[in-house]
mmCIF file of N, CA and C in Angstrom:
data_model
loop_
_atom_site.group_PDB
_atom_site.id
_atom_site.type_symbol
_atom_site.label_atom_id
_atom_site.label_comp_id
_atom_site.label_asym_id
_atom_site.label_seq_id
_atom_site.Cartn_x
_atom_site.Cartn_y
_atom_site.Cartn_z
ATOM 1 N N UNK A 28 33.049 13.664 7.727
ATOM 2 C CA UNK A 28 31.622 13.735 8.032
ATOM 3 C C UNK A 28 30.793 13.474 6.776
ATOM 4 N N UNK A 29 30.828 13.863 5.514
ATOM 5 C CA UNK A 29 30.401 13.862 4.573
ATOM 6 C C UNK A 29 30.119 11.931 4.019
ATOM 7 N N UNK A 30 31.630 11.726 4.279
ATOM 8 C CA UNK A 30 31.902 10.402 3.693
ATOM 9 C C UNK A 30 30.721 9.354 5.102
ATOM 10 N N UNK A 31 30.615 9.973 6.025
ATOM 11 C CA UNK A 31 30.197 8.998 6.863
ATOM 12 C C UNK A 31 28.455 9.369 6.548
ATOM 13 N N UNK A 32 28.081 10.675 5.906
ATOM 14 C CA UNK A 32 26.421 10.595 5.752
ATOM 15 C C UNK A 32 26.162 10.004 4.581
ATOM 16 N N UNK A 33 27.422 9.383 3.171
ATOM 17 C CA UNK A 33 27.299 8.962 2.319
ATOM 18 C C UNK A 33 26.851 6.648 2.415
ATOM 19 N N UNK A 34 28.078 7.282 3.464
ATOM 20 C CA UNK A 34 28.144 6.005 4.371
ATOM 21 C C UNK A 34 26.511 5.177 4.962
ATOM 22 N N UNK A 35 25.841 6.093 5.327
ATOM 23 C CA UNK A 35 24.560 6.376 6.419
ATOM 24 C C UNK A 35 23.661 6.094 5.280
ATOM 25 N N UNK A 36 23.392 6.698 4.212
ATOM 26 C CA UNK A 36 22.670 6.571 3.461
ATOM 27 C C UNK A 36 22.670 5.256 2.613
ATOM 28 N N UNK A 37 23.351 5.342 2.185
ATOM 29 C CA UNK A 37 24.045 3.455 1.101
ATOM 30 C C UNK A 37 23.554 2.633 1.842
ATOM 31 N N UNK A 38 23.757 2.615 3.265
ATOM 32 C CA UNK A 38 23.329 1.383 4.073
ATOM 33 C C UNK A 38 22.177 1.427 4.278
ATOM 34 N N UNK A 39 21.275 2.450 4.744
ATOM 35 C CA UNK A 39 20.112 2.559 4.678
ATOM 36 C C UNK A 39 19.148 2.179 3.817
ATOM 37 N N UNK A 40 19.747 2.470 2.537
ATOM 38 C CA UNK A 40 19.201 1.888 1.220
ATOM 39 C C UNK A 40 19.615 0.918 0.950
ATOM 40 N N UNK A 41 20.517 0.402 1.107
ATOM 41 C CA UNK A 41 20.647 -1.853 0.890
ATOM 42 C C UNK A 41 19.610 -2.368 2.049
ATOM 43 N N UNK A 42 19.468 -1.576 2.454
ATOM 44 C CA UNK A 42 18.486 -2.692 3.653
ATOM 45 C C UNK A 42 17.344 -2.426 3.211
ATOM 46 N N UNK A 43 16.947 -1.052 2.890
ATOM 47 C CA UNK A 43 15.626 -0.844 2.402
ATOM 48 C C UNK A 43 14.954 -1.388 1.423
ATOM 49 N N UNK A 44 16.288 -1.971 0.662
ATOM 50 C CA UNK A 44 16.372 -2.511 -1.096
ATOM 51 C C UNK A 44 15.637 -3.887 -0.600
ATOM 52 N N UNK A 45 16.734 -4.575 0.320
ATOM 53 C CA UNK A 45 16.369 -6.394 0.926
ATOM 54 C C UNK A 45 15.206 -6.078 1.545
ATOM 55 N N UNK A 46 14.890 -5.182 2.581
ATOM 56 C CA UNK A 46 13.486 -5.813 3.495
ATOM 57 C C UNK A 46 12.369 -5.727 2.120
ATOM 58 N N UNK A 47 12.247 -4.696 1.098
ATOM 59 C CA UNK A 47 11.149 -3.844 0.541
ATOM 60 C C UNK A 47 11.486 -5.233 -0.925
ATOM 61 N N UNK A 48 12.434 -5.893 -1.120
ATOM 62 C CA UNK A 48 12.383 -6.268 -2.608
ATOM 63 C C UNK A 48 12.764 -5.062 -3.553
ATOM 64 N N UNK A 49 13.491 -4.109 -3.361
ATOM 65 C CA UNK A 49 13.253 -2.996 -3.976
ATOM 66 C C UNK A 49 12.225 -2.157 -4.572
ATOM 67 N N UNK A 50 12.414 -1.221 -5.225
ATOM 68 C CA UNK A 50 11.587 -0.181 -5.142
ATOM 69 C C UNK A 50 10.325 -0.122 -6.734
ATOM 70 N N UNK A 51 9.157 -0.601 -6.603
ATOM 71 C CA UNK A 51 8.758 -1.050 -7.611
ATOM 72 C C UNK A 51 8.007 0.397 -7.807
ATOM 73 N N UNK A 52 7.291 0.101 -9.213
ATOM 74 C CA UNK A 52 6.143 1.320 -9.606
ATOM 75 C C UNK A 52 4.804 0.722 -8.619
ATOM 76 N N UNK A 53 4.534 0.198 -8.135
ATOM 77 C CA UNK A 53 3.868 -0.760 -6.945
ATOM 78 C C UNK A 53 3.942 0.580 -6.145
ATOM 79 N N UNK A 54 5.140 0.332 -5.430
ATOM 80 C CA UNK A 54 5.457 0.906 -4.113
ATOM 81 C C UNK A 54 5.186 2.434 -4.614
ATOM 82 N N UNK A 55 6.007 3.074 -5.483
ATOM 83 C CA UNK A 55 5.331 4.345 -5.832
ATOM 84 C C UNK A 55 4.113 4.830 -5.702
ATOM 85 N N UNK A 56 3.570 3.898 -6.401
ATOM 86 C CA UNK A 56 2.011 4.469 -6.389
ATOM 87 C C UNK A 56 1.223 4.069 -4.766
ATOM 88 N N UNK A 57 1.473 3.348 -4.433
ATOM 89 C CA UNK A 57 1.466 3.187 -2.790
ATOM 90 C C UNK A 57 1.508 4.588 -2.150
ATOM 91 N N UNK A 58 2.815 4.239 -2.247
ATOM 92 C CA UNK A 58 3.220 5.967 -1.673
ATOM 93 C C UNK A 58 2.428 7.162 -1.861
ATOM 94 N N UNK A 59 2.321 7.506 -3.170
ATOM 95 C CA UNK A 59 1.604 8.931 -3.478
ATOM 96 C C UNK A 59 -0.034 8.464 -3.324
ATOM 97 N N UNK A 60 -0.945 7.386 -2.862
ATOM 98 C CA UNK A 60 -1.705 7.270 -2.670
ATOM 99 C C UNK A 60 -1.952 7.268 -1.138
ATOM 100 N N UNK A 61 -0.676 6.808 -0.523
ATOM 101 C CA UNK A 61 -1.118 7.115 1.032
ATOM 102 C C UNK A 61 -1.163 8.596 1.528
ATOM 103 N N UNK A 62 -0.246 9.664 0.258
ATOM 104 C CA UNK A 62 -0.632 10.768 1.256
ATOM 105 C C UNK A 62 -1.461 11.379 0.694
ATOM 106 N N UNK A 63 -1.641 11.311 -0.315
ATOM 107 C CA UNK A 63 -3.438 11.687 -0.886
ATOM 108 C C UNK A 63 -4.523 11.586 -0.418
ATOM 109 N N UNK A 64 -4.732 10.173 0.453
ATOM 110 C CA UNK A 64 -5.687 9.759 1.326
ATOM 111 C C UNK A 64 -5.442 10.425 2.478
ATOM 112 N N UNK A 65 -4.139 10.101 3.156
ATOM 113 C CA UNK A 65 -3.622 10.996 4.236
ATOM 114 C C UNK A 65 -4.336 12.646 4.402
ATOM 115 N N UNK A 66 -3.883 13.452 3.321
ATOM 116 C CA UNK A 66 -4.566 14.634 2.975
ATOM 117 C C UNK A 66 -6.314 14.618 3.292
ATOM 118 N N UNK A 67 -6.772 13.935 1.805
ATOM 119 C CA UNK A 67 -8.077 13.863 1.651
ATOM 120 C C UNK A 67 -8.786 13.552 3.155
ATOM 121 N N UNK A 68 -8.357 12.725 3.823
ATOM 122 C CA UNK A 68 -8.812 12.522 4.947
ATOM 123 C C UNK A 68 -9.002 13.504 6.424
ATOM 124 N N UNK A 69 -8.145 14.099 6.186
ATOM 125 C CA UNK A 69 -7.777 15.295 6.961
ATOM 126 C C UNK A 69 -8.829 16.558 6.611
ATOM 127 N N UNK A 70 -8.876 16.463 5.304
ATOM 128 C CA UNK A 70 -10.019 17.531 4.567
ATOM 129 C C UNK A 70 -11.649 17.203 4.452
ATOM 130 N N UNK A 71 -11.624 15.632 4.550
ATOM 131 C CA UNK A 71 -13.171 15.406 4.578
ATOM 132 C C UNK A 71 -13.396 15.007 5.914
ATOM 133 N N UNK A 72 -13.010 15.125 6.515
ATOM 134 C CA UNK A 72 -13.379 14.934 8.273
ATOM 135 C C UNK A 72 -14.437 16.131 8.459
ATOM 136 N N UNK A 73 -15.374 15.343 9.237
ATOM 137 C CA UNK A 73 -15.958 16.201 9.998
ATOM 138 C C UNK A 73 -15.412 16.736 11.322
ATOM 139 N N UNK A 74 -14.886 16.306 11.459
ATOM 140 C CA UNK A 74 -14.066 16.837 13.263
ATOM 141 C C UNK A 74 -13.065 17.323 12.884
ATOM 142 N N UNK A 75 -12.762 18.232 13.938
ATOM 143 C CA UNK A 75 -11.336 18.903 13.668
ATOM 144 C C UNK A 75 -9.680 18.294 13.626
ATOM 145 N N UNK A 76 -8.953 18.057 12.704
ATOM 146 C CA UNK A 76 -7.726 17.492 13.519
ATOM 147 C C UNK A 76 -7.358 17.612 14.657
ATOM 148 N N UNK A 77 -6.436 16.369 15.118
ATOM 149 C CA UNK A 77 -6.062 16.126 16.631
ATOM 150 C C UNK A 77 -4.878 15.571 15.996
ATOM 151 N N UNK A 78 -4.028 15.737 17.444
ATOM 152 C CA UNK A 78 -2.979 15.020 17.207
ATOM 153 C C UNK A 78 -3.172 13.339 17.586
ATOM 154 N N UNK A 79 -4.036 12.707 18.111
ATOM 155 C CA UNK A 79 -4.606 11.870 18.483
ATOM 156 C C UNK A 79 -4.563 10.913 17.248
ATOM 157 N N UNK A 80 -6.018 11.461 16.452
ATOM 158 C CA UNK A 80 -6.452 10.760 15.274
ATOM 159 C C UNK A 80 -5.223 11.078 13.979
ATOM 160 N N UNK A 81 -4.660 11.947 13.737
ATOM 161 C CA UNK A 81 -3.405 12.013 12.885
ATOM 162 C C UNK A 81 -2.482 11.051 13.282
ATOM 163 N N UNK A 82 -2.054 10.607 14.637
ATOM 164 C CA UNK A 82 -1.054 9.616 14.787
ATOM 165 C C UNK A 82 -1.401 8.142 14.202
ATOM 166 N N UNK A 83 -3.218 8.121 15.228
ATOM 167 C CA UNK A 83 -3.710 6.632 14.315
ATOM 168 C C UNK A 83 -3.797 6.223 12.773
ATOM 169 N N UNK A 84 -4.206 7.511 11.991
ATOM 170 C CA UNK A 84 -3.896 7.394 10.914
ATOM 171 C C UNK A 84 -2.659 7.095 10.145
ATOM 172 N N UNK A 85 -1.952 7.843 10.802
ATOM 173 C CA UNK A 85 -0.165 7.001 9.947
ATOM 174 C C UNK A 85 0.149 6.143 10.487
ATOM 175 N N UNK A 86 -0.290 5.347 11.440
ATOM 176 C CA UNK A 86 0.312 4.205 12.560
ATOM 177 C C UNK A 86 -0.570 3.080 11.118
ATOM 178 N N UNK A 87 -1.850 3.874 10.793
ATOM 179 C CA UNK A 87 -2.399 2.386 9.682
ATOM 180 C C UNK A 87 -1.210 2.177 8.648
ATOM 181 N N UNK A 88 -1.084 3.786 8.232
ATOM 182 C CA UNK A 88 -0.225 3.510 6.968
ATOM 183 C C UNK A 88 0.826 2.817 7.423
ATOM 184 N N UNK A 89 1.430 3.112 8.286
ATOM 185 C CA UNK A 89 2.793 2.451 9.001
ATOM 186 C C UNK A 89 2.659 1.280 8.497
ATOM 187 N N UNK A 90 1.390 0.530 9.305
ATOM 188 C CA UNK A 90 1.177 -1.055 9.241
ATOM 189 C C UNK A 90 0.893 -1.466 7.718
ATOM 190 N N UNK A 91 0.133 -0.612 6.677
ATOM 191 C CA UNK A 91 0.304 -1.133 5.717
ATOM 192 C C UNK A 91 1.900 -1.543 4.880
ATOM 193 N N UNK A 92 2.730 -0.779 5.242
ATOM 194 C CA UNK A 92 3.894 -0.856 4.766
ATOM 195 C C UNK A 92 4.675 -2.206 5.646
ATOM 196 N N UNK A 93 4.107 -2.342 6.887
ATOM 197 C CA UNK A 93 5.273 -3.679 7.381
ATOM 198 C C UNK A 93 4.487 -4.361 6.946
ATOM 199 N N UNK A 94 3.214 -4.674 6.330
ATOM 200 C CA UNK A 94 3.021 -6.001 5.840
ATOM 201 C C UNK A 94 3.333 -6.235 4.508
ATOM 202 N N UNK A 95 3.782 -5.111 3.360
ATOM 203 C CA UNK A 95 4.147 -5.232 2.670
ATOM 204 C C UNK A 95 5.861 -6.255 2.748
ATOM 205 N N UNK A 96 6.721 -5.275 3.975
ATOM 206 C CA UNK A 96 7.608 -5.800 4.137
ATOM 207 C C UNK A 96 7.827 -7.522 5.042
ATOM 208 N N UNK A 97 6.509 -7.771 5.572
ATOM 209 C CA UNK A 97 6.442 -9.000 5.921
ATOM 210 C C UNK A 97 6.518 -9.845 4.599
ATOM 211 N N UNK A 98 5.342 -9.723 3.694
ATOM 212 C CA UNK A 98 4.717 -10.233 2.865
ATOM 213 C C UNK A 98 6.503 -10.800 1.969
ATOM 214 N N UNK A 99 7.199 -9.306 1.757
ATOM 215 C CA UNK A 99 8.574 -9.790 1.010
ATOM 216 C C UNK A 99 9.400 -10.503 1.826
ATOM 217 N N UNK A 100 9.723 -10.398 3.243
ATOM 218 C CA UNK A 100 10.577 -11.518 3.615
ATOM 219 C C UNK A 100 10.111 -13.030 3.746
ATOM 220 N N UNK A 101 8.535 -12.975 3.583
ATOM 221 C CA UNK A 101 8.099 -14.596 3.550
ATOM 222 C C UNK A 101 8.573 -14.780 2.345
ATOM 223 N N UNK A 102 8.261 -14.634 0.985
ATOM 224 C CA UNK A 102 9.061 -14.010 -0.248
ATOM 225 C C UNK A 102 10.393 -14.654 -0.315
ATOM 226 N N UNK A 103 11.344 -14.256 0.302
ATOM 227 C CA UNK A 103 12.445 -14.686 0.443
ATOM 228 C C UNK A 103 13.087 -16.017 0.931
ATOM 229 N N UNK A 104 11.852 -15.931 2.366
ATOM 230 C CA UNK A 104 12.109 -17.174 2.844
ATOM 231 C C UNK A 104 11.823 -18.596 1.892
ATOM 232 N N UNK A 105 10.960 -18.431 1.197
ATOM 233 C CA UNK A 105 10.484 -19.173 0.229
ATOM 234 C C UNK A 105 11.450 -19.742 -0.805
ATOM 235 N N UNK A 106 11.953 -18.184 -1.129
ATOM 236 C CA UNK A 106 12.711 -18.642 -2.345
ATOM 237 C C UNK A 106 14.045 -18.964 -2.068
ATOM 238 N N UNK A 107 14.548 -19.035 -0.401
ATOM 239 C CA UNK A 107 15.664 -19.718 0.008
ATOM 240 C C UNK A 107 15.481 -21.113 0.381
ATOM 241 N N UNK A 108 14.331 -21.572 0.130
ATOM 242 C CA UNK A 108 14.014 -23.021 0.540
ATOM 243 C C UNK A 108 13.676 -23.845 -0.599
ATOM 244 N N UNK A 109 13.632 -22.987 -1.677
ATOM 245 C CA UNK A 109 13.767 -23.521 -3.186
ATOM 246 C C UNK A 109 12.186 -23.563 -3.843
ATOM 247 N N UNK A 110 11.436 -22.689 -3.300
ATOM 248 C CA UNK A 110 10.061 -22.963 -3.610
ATOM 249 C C UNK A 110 9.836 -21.466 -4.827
ATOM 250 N N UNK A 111 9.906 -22.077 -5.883
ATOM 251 C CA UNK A 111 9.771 -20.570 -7.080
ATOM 252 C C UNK A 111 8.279 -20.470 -7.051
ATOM 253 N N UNK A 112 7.699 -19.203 -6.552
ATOM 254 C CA UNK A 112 6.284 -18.761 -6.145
ATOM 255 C C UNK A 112 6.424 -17.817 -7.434
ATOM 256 N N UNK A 113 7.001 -17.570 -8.680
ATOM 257 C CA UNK A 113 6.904 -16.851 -9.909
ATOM 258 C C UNK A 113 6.948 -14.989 -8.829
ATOM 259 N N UNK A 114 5.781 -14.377 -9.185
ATOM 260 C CA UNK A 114 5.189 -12.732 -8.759
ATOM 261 C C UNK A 114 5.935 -13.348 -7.013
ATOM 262 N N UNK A 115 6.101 -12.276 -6.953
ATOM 263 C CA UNK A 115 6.593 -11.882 -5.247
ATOM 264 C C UNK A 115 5.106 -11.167 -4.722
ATOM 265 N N UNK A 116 5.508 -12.143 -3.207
ATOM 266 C CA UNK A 116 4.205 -11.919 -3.062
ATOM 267 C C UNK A 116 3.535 -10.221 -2.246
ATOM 268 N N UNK A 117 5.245 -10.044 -2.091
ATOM 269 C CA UNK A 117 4.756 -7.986 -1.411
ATOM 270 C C UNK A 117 4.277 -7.583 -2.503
ATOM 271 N N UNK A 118 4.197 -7.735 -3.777
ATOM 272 C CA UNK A 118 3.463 -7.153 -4.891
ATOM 273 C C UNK A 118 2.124 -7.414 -5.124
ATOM 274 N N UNK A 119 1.569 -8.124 -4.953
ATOM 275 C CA UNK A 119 -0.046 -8.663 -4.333
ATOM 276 C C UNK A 119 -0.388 -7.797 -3.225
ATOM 277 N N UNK A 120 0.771 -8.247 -2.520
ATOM 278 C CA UNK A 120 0.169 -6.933 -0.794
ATOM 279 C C UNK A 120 0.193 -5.362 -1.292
ATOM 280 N N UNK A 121 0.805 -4.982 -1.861
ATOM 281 C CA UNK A 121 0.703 -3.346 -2.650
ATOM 282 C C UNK A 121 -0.528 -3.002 -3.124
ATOM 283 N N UNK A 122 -0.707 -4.597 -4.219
ATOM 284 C CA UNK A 122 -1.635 -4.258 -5.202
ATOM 285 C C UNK A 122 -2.927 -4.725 -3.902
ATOM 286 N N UNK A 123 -3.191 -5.415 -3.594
ATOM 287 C CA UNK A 123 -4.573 -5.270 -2.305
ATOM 288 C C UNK A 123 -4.925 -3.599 -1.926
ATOM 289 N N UNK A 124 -3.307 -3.253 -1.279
ATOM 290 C CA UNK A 124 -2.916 -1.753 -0.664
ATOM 291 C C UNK A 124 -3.569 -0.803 -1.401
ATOM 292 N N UNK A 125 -3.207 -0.733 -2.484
ATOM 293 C CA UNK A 125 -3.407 0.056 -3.721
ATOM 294 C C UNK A 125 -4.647 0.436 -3.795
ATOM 295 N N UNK A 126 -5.511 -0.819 -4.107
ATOM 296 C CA UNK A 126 -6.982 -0.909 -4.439
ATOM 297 C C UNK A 126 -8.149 -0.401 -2.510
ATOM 298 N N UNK A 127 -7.335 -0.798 -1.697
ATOM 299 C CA UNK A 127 -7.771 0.033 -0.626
ATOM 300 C C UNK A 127 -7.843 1.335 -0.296
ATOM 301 N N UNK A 128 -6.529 2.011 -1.133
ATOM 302 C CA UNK A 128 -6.438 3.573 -0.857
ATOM 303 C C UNK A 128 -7.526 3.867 -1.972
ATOM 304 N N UNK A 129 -7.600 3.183 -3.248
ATOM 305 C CA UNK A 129 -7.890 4.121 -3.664
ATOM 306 C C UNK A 129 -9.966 3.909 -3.448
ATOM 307 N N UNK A 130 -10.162 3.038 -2.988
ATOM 308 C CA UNK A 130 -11.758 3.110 -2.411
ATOM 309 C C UNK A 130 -11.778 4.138 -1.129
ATOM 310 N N UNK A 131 -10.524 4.438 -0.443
ATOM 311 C CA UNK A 131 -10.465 5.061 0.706
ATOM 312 C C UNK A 131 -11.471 6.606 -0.169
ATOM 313 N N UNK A 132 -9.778 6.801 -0.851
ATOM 314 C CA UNK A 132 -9.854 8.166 -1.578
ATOM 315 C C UNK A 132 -11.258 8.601 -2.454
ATOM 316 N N UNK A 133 -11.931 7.578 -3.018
ATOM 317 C CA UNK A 133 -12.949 7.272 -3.565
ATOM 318 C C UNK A 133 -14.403 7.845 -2.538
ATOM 319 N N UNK A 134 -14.170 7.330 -1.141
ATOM 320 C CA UNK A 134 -15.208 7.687 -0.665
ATOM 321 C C UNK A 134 -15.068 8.817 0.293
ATOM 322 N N UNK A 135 -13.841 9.109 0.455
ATOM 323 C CA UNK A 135 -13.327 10.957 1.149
ATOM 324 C C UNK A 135 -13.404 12.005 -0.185
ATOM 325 N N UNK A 136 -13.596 11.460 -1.413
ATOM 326 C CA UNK A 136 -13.770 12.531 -2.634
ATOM 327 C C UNK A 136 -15.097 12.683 -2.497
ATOM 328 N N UNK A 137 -15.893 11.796 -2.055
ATOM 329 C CA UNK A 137 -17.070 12.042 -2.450
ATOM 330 C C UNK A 137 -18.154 12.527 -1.114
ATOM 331 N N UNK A 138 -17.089 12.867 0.061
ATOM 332 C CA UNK A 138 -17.943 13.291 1.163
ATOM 333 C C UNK A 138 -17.537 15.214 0.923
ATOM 334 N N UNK A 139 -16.605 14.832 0.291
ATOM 335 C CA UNK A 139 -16.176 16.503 -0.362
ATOM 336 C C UNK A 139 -17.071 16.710 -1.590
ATOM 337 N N UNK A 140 -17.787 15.944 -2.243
ATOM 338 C CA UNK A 140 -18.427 16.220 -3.689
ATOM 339 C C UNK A 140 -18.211 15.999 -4.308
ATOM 340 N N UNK A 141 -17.094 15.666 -4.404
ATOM 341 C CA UNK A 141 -16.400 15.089 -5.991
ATOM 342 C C UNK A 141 -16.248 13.507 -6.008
ATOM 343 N N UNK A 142 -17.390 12.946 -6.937
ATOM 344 C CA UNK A 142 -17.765 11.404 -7.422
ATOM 345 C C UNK A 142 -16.209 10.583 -8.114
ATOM 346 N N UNK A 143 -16.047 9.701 -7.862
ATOM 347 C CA UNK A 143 -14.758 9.352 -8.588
ATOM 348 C C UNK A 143 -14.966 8.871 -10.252
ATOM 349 N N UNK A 144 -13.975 9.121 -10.992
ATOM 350 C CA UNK A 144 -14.138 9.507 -12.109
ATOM 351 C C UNK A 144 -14.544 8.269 -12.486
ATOM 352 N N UNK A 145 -15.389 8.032 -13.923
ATOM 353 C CA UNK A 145 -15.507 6.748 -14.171
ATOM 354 C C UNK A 145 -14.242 5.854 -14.935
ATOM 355 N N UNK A 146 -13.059 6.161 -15.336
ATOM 356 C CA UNK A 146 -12.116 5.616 -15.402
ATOM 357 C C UNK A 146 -11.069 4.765 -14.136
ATOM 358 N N UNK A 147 -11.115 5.916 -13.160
ATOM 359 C CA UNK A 147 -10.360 5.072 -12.375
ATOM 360 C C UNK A 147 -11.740 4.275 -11.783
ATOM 361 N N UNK A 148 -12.867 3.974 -11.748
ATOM 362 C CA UNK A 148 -14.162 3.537 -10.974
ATOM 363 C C UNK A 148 -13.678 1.820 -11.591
ATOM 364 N N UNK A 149 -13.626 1.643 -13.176
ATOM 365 C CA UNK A 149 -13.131 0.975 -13.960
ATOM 366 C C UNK A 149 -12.293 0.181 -13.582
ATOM 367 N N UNK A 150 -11.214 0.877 -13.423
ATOM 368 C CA UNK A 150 -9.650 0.214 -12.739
ATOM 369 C C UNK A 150 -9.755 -0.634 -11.650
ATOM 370 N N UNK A 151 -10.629 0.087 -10.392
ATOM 371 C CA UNK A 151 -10.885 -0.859 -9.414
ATOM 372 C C UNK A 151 -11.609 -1.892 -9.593
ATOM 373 N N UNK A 152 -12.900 -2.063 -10.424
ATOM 374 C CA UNK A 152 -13.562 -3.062 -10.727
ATOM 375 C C UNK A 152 -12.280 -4.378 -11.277
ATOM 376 N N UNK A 153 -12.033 -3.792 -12.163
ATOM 377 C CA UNK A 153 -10.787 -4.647 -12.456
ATOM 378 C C UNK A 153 -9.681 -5.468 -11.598
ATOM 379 N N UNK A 154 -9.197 -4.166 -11.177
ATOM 380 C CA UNK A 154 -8.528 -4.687 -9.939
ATOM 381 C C UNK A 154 -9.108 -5.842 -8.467
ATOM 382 N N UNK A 155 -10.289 -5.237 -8.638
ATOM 383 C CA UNK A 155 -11.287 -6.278 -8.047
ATOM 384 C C UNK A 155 -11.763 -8.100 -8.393
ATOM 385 N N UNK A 156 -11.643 -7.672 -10.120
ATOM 386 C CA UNK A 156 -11.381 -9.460 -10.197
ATOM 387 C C UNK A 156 -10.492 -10.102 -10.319
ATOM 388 N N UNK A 157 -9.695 -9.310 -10.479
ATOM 389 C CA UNK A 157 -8.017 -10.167 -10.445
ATOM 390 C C UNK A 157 -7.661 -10.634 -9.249
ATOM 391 N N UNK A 158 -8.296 -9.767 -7.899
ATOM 392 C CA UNK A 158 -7.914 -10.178 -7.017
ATOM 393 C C UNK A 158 -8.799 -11.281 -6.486
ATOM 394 N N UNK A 159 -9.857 -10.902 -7.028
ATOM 395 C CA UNK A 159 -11.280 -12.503 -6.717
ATOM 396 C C UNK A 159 -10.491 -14.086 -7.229
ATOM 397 N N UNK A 160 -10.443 -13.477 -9.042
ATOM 398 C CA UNK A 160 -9.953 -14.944 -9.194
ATOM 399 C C UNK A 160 -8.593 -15.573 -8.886
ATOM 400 N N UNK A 161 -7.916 -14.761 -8.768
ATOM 401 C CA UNK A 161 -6.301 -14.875 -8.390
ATOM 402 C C UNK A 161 -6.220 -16.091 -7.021
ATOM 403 N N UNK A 162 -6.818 -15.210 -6.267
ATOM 404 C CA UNK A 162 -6.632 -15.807 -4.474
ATOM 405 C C UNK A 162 -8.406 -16.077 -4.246
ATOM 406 N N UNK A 163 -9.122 -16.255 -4.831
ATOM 407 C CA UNK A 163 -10.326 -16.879 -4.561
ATOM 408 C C UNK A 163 -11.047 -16.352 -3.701
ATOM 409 N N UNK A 164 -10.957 -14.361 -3.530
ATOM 410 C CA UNK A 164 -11.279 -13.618 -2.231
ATOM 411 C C UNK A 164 -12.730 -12.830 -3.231
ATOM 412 N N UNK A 165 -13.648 -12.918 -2.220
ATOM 413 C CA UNK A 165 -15.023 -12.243 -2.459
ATOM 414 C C UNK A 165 -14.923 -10.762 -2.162
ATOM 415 N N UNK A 166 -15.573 -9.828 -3.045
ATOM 416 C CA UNK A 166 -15.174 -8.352 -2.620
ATOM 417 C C UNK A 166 -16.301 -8.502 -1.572
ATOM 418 N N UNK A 167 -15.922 -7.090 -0.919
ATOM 419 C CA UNK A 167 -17.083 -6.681 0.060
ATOM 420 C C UNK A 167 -18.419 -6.193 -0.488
ATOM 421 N N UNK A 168 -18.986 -7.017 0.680
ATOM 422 C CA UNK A 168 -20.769 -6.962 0.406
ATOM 423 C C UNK A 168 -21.041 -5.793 0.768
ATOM 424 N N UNK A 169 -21.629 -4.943 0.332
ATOM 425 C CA UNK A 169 -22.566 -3.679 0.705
ATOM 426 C C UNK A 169 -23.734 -3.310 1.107
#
């Protein structure tokens, strides 16, 4: 039994390794930003939790993560057809991801009171033109 949950796991993780590209500081910070928001969101609501709106909410995160994992098997497909695209492109989809949670978190800190700091305020600006001039995308108008 042991050998077969060792079994269970290994495999679980080679596949997780191929669909995901493996496990970057990307994906980390992904991670601990979705349940931060996850949280924060739960806490700056005006309405009470439901099991309703808690499901829709991780069904987003859900979807942010298969497009990450889309994003890497186009990725692959690419680079089995001989086309070297340099950066993989689930790492762009993170970093988009990334810069979404953290405007999420940005504006659930601040329905709680707390303004986001001007360092990370910084980061996103940043993160904001890399992604302008990179892929030629306009931030959102306000």
């Amino acid at each position: 039994m042991d050998q077969l949950v060792k079994n269970v796991i290994a495999g679980v993780s080679s596949i997780f390794t191929y669909v995901f590209g493996g496990w970057s500081i990307l994906l980390t910070t992904l991670f601990v930003l979705n349940l931060l928001d996850f949280i924060l969101g739960i806490l700056s609501s005006e309405e009470e939790p439901n099991s309703k709106r808690l499901t829709e909410g991780g069904t987003k995160k859900g979807i942010m993560w298969m497009w990450i994992l889309v994003a890497n098997l186009v990725y692959l497909v690419l680079q089995y057809l001989g086309y070297d695209i340099g950066v993989s492109i689930a790492n762009w989809v993170a970093l988009y991801y990334i810069l979404t949670e953290i405007i999420s978190l940005e504006e659930n800190s601040a329905k709680l009171g707390s303004p986001i700091p001007q360092p990370v305020s910084f980061l996103i600006n940043k993160v904001k033109q890399i992604l302008e001039t990179k892929f030629k995308v306009e931030g959102e108008k306000k």
